[in-house]
Short mmCIF file of C-alpha atoms (C1' of nucleotides) in Angstrom, two decimals:
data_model
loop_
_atom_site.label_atom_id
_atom_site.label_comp_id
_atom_site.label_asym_id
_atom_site.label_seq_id
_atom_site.Cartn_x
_atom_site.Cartn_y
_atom_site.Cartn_z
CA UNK L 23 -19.41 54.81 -28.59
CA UNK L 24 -15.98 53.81 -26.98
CA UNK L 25 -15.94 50.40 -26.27
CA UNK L 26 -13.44 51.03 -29.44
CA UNK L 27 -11.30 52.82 -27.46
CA UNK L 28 -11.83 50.47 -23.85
CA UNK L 29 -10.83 47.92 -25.98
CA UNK L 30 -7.14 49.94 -27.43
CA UNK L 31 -7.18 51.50 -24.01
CA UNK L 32 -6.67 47.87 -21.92
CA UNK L 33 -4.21 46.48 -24.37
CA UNK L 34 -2.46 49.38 -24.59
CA UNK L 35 -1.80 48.93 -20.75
CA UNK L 36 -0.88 45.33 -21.27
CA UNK L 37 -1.66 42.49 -24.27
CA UNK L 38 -4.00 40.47 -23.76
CA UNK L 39 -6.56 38.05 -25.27
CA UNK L 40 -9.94 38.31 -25.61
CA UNK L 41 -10.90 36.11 -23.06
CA UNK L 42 -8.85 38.20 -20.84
CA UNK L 43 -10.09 41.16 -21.95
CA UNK L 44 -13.55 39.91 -20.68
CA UNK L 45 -12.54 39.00 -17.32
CA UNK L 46 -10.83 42.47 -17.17
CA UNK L 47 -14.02 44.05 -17.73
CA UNK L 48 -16.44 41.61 -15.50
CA UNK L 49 -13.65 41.68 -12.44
CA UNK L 50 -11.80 44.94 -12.51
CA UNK L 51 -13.82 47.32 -14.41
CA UNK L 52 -17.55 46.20 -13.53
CA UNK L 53 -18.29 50.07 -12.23
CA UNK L 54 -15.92 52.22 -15.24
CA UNK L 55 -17.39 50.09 -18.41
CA UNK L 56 -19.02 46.59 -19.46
CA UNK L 57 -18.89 44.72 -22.37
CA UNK L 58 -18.83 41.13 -22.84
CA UNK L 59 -17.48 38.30 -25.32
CA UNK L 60 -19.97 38.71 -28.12
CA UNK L 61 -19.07 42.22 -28.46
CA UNK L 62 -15.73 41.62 -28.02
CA UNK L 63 -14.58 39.38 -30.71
CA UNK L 64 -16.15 40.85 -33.67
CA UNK L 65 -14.74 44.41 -31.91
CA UNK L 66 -11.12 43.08 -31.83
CA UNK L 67 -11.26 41.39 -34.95
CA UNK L 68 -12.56 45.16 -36.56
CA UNK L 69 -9.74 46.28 -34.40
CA UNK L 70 -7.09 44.39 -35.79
CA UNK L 71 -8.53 44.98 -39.66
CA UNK L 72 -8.23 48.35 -39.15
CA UNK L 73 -4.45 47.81 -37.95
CA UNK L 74 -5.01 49.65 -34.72
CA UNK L 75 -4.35 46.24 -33.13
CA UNK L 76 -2.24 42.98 -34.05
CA UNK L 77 -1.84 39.35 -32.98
CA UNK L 78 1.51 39.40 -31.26
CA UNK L 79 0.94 35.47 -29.85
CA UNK L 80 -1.01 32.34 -30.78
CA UNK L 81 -1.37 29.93 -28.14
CA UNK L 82 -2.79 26.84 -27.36
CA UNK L 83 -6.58 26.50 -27.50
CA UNK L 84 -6.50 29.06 -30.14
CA UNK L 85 -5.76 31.79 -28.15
CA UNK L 86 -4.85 35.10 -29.58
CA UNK L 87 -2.88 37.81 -27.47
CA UNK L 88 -3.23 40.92 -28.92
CA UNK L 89 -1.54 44.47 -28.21
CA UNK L 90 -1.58 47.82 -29.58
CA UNK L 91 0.49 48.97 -33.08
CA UNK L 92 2.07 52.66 -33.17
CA UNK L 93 -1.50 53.63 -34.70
CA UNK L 94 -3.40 52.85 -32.22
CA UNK L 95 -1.24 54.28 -29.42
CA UNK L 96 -2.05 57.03 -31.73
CA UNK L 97 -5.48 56.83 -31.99
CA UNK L 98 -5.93 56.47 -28.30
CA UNK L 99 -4.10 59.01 -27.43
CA UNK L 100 -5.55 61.83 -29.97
CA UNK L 101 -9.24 60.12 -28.53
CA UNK L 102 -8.18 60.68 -24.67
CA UNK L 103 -6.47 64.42 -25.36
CA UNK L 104 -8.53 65.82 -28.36
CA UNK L 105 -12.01 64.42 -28.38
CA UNK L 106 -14.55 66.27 -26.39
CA UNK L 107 -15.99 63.69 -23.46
CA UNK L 108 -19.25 62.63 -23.30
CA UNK L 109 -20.29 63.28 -20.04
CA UNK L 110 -23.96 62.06 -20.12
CA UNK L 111 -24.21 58.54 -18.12
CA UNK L 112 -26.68 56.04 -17.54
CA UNK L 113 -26.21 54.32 -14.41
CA UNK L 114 -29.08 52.39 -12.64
CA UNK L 115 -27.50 52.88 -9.43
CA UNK L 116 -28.30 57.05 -9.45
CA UNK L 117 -31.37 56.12 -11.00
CA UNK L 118 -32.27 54.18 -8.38
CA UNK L 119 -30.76 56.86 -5.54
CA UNK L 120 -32.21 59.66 -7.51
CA UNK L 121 -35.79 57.90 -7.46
CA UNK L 122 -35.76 56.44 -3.95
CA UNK L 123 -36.07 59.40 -1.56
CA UNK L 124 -38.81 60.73 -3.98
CA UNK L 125 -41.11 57.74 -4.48
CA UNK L 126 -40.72 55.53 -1.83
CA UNK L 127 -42.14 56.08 1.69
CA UNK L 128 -40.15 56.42 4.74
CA UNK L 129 -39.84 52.60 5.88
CA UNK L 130 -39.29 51.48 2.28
CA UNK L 131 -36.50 54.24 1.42
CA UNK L 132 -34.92 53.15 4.71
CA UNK L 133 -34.94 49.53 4.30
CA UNK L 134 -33.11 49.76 0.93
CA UNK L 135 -31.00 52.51 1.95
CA UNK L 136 -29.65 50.37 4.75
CA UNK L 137 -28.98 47.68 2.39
CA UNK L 138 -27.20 49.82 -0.08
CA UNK L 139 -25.48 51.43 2.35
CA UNK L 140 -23.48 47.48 3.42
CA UNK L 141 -22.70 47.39 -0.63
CA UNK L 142 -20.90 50.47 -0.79
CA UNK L 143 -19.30 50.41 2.77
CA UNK L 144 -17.75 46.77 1.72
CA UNK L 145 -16.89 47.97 -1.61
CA UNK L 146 -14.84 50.93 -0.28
CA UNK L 147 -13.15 48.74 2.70
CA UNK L 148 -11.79 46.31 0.33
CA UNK L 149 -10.80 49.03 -2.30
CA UNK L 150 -9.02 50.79 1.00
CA UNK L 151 -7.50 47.09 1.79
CA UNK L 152 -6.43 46.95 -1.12
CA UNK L 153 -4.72 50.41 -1.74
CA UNK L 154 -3.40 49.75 1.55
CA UNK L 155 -1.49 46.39 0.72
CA UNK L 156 -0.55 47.74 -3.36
CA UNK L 157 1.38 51.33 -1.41
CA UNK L 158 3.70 48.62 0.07
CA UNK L 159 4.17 46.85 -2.92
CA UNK L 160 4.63 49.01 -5.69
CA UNK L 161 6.03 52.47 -6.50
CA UNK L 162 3.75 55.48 -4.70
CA UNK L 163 3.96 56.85 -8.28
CA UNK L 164 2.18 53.73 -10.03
CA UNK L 165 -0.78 54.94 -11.92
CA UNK L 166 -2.75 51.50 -11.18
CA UNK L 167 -3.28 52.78 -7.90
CA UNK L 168 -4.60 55.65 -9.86
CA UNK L 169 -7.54 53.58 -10.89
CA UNK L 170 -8.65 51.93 -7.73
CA UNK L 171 -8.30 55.23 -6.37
CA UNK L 172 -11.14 56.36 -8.52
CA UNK L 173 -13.44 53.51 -7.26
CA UNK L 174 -13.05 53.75 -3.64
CA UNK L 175 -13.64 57.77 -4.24
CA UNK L 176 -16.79 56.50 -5.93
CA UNK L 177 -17.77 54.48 -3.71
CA UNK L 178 -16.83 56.37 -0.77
CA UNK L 179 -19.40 59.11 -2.65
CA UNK L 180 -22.34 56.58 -2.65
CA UNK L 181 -21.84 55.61 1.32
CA UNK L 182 -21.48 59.12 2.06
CA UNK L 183 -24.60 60.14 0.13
CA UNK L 184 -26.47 56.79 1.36
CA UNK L 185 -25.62 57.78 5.14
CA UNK L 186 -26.75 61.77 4.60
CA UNK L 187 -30.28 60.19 2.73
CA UNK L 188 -30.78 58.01 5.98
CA UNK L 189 -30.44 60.85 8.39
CA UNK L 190 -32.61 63.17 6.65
CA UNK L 191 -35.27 60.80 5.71
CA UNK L 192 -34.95 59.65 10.05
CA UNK L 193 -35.15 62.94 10.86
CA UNK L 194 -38.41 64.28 8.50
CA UNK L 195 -40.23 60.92 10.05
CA UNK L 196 -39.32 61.68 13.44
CA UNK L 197 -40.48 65.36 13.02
CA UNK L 198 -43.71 64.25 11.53
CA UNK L 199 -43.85 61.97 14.54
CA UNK L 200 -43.32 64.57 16.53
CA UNK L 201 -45.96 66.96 15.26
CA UNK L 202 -48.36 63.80 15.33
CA UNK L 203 -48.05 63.32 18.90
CA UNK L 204 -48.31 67.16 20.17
CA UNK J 18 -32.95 47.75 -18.85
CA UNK J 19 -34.56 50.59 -16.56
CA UNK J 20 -36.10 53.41 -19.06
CA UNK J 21 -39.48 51.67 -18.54
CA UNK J 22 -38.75 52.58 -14.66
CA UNK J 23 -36.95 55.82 -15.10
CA UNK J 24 -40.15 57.17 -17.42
CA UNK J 25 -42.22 55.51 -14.37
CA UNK J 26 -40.44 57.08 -11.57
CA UNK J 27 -40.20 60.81 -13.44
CA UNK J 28 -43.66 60.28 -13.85
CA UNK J 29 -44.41 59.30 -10.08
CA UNK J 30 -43.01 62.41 -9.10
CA UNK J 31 -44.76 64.70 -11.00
CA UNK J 32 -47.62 64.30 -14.19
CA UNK J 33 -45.65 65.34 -17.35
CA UNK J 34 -45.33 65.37 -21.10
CA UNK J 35 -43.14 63.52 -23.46
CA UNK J 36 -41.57 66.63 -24.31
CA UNK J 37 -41.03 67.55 -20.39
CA UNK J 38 -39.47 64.32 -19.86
CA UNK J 39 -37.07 64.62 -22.55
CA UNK J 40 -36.13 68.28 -21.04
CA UNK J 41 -35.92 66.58 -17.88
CA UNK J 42 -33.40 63.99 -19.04
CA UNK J 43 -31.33 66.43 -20.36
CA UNK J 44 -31.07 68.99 -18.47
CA UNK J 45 -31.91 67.35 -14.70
CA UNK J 46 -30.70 64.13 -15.32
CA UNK J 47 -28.01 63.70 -17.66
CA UNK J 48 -25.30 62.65 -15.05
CA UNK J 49 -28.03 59.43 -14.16
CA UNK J 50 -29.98 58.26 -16.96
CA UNK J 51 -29.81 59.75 -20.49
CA UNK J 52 -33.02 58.84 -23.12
CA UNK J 53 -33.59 60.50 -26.13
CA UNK J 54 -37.38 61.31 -28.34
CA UNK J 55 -37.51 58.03 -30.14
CA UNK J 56 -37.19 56.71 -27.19
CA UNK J 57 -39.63 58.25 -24.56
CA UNK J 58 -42.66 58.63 -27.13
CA UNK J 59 -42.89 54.45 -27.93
CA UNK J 60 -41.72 54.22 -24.07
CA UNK J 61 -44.47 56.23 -23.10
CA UNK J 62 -47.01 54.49 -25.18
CA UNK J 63 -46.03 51.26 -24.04
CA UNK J 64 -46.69 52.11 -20.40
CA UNK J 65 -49.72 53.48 -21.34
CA UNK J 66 -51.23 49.91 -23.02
CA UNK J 67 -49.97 48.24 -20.27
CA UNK J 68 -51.53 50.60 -17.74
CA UNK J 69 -48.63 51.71 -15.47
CA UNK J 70 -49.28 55.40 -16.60
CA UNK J 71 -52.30 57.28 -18.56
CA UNK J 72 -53.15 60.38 -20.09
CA UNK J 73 -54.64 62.76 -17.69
CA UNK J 74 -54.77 66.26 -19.71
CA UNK J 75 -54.51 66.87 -23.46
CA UNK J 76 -53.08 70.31 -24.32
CA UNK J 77 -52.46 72.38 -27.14
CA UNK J 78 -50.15 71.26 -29.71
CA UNK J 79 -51.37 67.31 -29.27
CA UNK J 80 -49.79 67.50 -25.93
CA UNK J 81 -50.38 64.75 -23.94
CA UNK J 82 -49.64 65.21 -19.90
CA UNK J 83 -49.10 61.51 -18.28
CA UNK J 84 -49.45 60.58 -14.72
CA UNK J 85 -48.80 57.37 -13.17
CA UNK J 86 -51.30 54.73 -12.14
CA UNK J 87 -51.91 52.82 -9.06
CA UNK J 88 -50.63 49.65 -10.56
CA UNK J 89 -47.65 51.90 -11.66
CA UNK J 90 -47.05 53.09 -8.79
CA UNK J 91 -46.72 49.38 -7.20
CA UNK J 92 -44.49 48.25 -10.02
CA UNK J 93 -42.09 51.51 -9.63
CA UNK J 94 -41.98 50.42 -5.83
CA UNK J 95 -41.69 46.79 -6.26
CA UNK J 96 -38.74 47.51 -8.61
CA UNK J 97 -36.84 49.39 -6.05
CA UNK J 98 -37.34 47.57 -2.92
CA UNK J 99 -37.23 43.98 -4.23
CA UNK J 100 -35.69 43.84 -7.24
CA UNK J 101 -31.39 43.14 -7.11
CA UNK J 102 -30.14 46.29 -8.76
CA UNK J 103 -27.65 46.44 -11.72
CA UNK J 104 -24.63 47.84 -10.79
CA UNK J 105 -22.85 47.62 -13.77
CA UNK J 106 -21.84 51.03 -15.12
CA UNK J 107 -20.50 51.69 -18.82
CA UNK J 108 -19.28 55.48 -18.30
CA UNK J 109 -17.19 57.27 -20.90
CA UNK J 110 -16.03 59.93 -18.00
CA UNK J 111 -14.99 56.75 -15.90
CA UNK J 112 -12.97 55.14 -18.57
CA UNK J 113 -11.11 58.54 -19.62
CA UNK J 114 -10.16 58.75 -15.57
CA UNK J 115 -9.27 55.03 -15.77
CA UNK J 116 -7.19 54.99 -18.97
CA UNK J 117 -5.85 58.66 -18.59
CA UNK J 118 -3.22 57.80 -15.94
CA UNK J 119 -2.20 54.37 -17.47
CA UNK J 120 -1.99 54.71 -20.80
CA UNK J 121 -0.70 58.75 -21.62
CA UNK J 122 2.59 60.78 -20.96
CA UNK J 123 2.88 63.09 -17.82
CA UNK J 124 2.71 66.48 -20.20
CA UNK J 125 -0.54 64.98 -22.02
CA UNK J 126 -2.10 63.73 -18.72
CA UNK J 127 -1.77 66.69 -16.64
CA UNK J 128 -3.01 68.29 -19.76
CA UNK J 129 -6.22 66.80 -19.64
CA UNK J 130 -6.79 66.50 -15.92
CA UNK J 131 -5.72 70.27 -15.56
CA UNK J 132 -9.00 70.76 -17.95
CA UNK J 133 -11.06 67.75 -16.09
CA UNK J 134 -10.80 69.08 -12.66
CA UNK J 135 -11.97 72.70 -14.16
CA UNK J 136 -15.09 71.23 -15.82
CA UNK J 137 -15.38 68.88 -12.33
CA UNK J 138 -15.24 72.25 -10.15
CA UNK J 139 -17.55 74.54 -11.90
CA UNK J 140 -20.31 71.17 -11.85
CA UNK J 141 -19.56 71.26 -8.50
CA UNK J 142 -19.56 75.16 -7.16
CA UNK J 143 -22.96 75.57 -9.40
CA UNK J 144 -24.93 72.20 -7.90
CA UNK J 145 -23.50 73.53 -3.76
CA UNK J 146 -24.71 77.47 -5.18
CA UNK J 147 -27.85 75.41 -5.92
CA UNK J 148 -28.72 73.72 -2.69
CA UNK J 149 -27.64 76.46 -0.67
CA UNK J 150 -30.26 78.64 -2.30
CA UNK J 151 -32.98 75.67 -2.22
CA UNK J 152 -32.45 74.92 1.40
CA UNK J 153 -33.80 78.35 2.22
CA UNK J 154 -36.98 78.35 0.05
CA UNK J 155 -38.04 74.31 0.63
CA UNK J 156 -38.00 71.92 4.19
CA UNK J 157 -34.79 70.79 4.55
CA UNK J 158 -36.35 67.31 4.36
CA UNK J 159 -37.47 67.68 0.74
CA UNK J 160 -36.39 64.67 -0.96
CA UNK J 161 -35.60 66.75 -3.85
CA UNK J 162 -32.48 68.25 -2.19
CA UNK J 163 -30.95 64.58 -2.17
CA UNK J 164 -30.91 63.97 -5.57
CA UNK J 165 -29.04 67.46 -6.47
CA UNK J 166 -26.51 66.36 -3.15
CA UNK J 167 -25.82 62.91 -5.13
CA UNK J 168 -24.93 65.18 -7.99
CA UNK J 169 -22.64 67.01 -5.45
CA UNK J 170 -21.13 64.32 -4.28
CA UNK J 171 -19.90 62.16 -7.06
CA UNK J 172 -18.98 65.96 -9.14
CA UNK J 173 -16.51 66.59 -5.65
CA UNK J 174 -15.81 62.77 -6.23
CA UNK J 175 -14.63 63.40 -9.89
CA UNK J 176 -12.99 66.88 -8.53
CA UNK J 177 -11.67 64.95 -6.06
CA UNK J 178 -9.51 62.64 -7.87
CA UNK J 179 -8.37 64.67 -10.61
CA UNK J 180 -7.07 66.97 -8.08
CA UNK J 181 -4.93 63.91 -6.87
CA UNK J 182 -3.89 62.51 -10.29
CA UNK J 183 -2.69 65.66 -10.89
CA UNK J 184 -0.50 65.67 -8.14
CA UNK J 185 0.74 62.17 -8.15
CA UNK J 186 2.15 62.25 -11.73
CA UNK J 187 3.72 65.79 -11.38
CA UNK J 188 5.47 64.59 -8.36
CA UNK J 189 6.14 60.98 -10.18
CA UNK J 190 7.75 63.65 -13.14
CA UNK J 191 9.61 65.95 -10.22
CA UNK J 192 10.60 62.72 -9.08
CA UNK J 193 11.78 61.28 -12.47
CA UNK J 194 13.56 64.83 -13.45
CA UNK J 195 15.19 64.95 -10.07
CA UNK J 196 17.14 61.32 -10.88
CA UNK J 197 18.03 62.95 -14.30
CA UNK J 198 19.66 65.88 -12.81
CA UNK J 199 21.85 64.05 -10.18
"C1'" DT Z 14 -45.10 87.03 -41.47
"C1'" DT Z 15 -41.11 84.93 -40.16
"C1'" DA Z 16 -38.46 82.53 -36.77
"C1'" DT Z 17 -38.54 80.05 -32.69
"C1'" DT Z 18 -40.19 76.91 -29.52
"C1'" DC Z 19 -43.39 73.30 -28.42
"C1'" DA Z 20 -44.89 68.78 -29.37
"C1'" DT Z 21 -45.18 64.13 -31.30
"C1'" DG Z 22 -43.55 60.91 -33.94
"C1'" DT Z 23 -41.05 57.27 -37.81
"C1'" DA Z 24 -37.09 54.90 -40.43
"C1'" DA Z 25 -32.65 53.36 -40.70
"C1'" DT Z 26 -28.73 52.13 -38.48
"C1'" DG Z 27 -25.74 50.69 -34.92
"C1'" DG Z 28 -24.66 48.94 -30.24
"C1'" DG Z 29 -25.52 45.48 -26.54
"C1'" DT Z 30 -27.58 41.19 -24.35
"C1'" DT Z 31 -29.13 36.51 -24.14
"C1'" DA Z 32 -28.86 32.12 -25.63
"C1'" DC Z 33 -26.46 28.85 -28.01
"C1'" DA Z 34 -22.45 26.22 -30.31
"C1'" DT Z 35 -17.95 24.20 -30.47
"C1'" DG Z 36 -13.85 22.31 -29.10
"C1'" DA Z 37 -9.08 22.25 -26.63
"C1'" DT Z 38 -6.64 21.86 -22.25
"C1'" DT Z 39 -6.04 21.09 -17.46
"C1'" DA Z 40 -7.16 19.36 -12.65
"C1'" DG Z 41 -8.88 15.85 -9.81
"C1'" DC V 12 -12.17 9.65 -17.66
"C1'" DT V 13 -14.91 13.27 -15.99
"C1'" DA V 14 -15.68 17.97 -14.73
"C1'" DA V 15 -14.15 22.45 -14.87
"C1'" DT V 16 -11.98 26.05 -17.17
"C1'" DC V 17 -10.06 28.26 -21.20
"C1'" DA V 18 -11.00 30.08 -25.58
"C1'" DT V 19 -13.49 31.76 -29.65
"C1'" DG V 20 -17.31 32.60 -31.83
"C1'" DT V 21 -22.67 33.14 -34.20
"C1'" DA V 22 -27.82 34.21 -34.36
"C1'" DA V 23 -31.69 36.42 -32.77
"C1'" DC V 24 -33.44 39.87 -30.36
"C1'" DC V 25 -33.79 44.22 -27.96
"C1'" DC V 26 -32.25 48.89 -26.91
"C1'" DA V 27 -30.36 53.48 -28.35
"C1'" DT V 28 -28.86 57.09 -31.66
"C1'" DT V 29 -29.07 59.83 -35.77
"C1'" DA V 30 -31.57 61.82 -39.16
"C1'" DC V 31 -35.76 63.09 -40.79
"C1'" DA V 32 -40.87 64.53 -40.93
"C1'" DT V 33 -44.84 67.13 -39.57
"C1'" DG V 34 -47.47 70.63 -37.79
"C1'" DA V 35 -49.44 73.86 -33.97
"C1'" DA V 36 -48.69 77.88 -31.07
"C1'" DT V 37 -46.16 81.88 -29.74
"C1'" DA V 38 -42.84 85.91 -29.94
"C1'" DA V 39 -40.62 89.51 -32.61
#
DNA sequence: TTATTCATGTAATGGGTTACATGATTAG
DNA sequence: CTAATCATGTAACCCATTACATGAATAA
């Protein structure tokens, strides 16, 4: 399991409480990884036992900012260059794309795909709007951009595939149309 | 949680085993939805009281061969046509790409995206070598060819951006090693 | 006849979600 | 002073993984 290591991974790009940590997550990592506050507390507080982590602030509300000690830099870094990914997934959304050209019929299949086709086509314009507006802002070099970049290839992938399914789903009715009328 | 409609929707394309779906999972499927033997065999006799699915052949070995039912069926198709999808996705090879650029040295990055973009292009060159050669034996309608083309495109995705990582922090470094020489 | 593959499962453990609880601070 | 937000957490339940168990059929 990593949320170990999405945990070590986001403070060790900036400190941050665990309350911000869950925003992080819900807001700009909904499509990479998902975890929520009662996994998070208990994780951070294993975290911080284990002295991969430490409380460098206490403020009001008891708020805790936390960021990464030497050995957890450590840590992270012998997980992200030594440890062999795990490359299985489990994603609903290519369940659902894997399952829809094969079980539904034509009008169904084309009635969602048009639907999920406006998701990804938003998603990628305001990833694009948003690369667009961060290139002016910040060094070209800036490996945030790095990560948004990733999403809009993503979801670029699911329009494009979305788009294709349409076509050839349109195109196997119309020929069965076609033989139906000669 | 979507096992109960991945089992369902395996099962709606084609009667098989506990066994076959677990093969199926594994070796089909493990970029979309990844379930294990504990899993399926409860999974599969859950369906089974409820009456989504039922035993249609028993085998050697105790083997029991499952097909979908008509009220399966309708709940598979309800699920994807009215039901909101979940597009929340908790992947480790997402993460790695997210953290990788943010988080690691240039030497140790490119490191790991040199070997990323290799595993990325071989997924890839074998899922295109693997359409090309299905186009010519099935329709070119077959719904079946979609689901290998999502593969494709989120493996070229993947390919994709590791490809541009790569060059963004080299050229980041070049830039870097450039100031240090003047 | 021995090893391998097929085939179905259970028990123990660990990870993740939903629902709930509590209280401090800030904005209107 | 009221509502919204910030902030941390626990309890109960469900889902998933690892390790183990059992035995039938097939291939060498």
């Amino acid at each position: 399991m990593s949320l170990r290591h999405a945990v070590l991974g986001l403070l060790a790009v900036a400190p941050a409480s665990g309350y911000e940590l869950a925003k992080h997550f819900e807001y700009t990592l909904p499509r990479v990884w998902h975890a929520q506050n009662p996994q998070l507390y208990p994780e951070l507080n294993k975290l911080a036992r284990n002295g991969y982590i430490e409380v460098i602030e206490r403020g009001p509300r008891n708020r805790n900012t936390y960021a990464v000690t030497d050995a957890g830099r450590a840590e992270l870094r012998r997980w992200l260059t030594e440890v062999e990914p795990d490359r299985t997934m489990r994603s609903e959304v290519y369940l659902r794309a894997f399952l829809l050209p094969l079980t539904l019929n034509s009008d169904d299949a084309l009635g969602v795909l048009r639907r999920e086709a406006q998701v990804w086509r938003q998603e990628a314009d305001s990833l694009r709007a948003m690369l667009d507006r961060s290139e002016q802002l910040v060094a070209r070099g800036d490996a945030h951009l790095l990560a948004y970049d990733l999403n809009l290839r993503l979801a670029e992938a699911m329009l494009g595939w979305c788009e294709e399914a349409f076509q050839r789903i349109q195109s196997r009715d119309g020929a069965s149309d076609a033989l139906d009328r000669t």
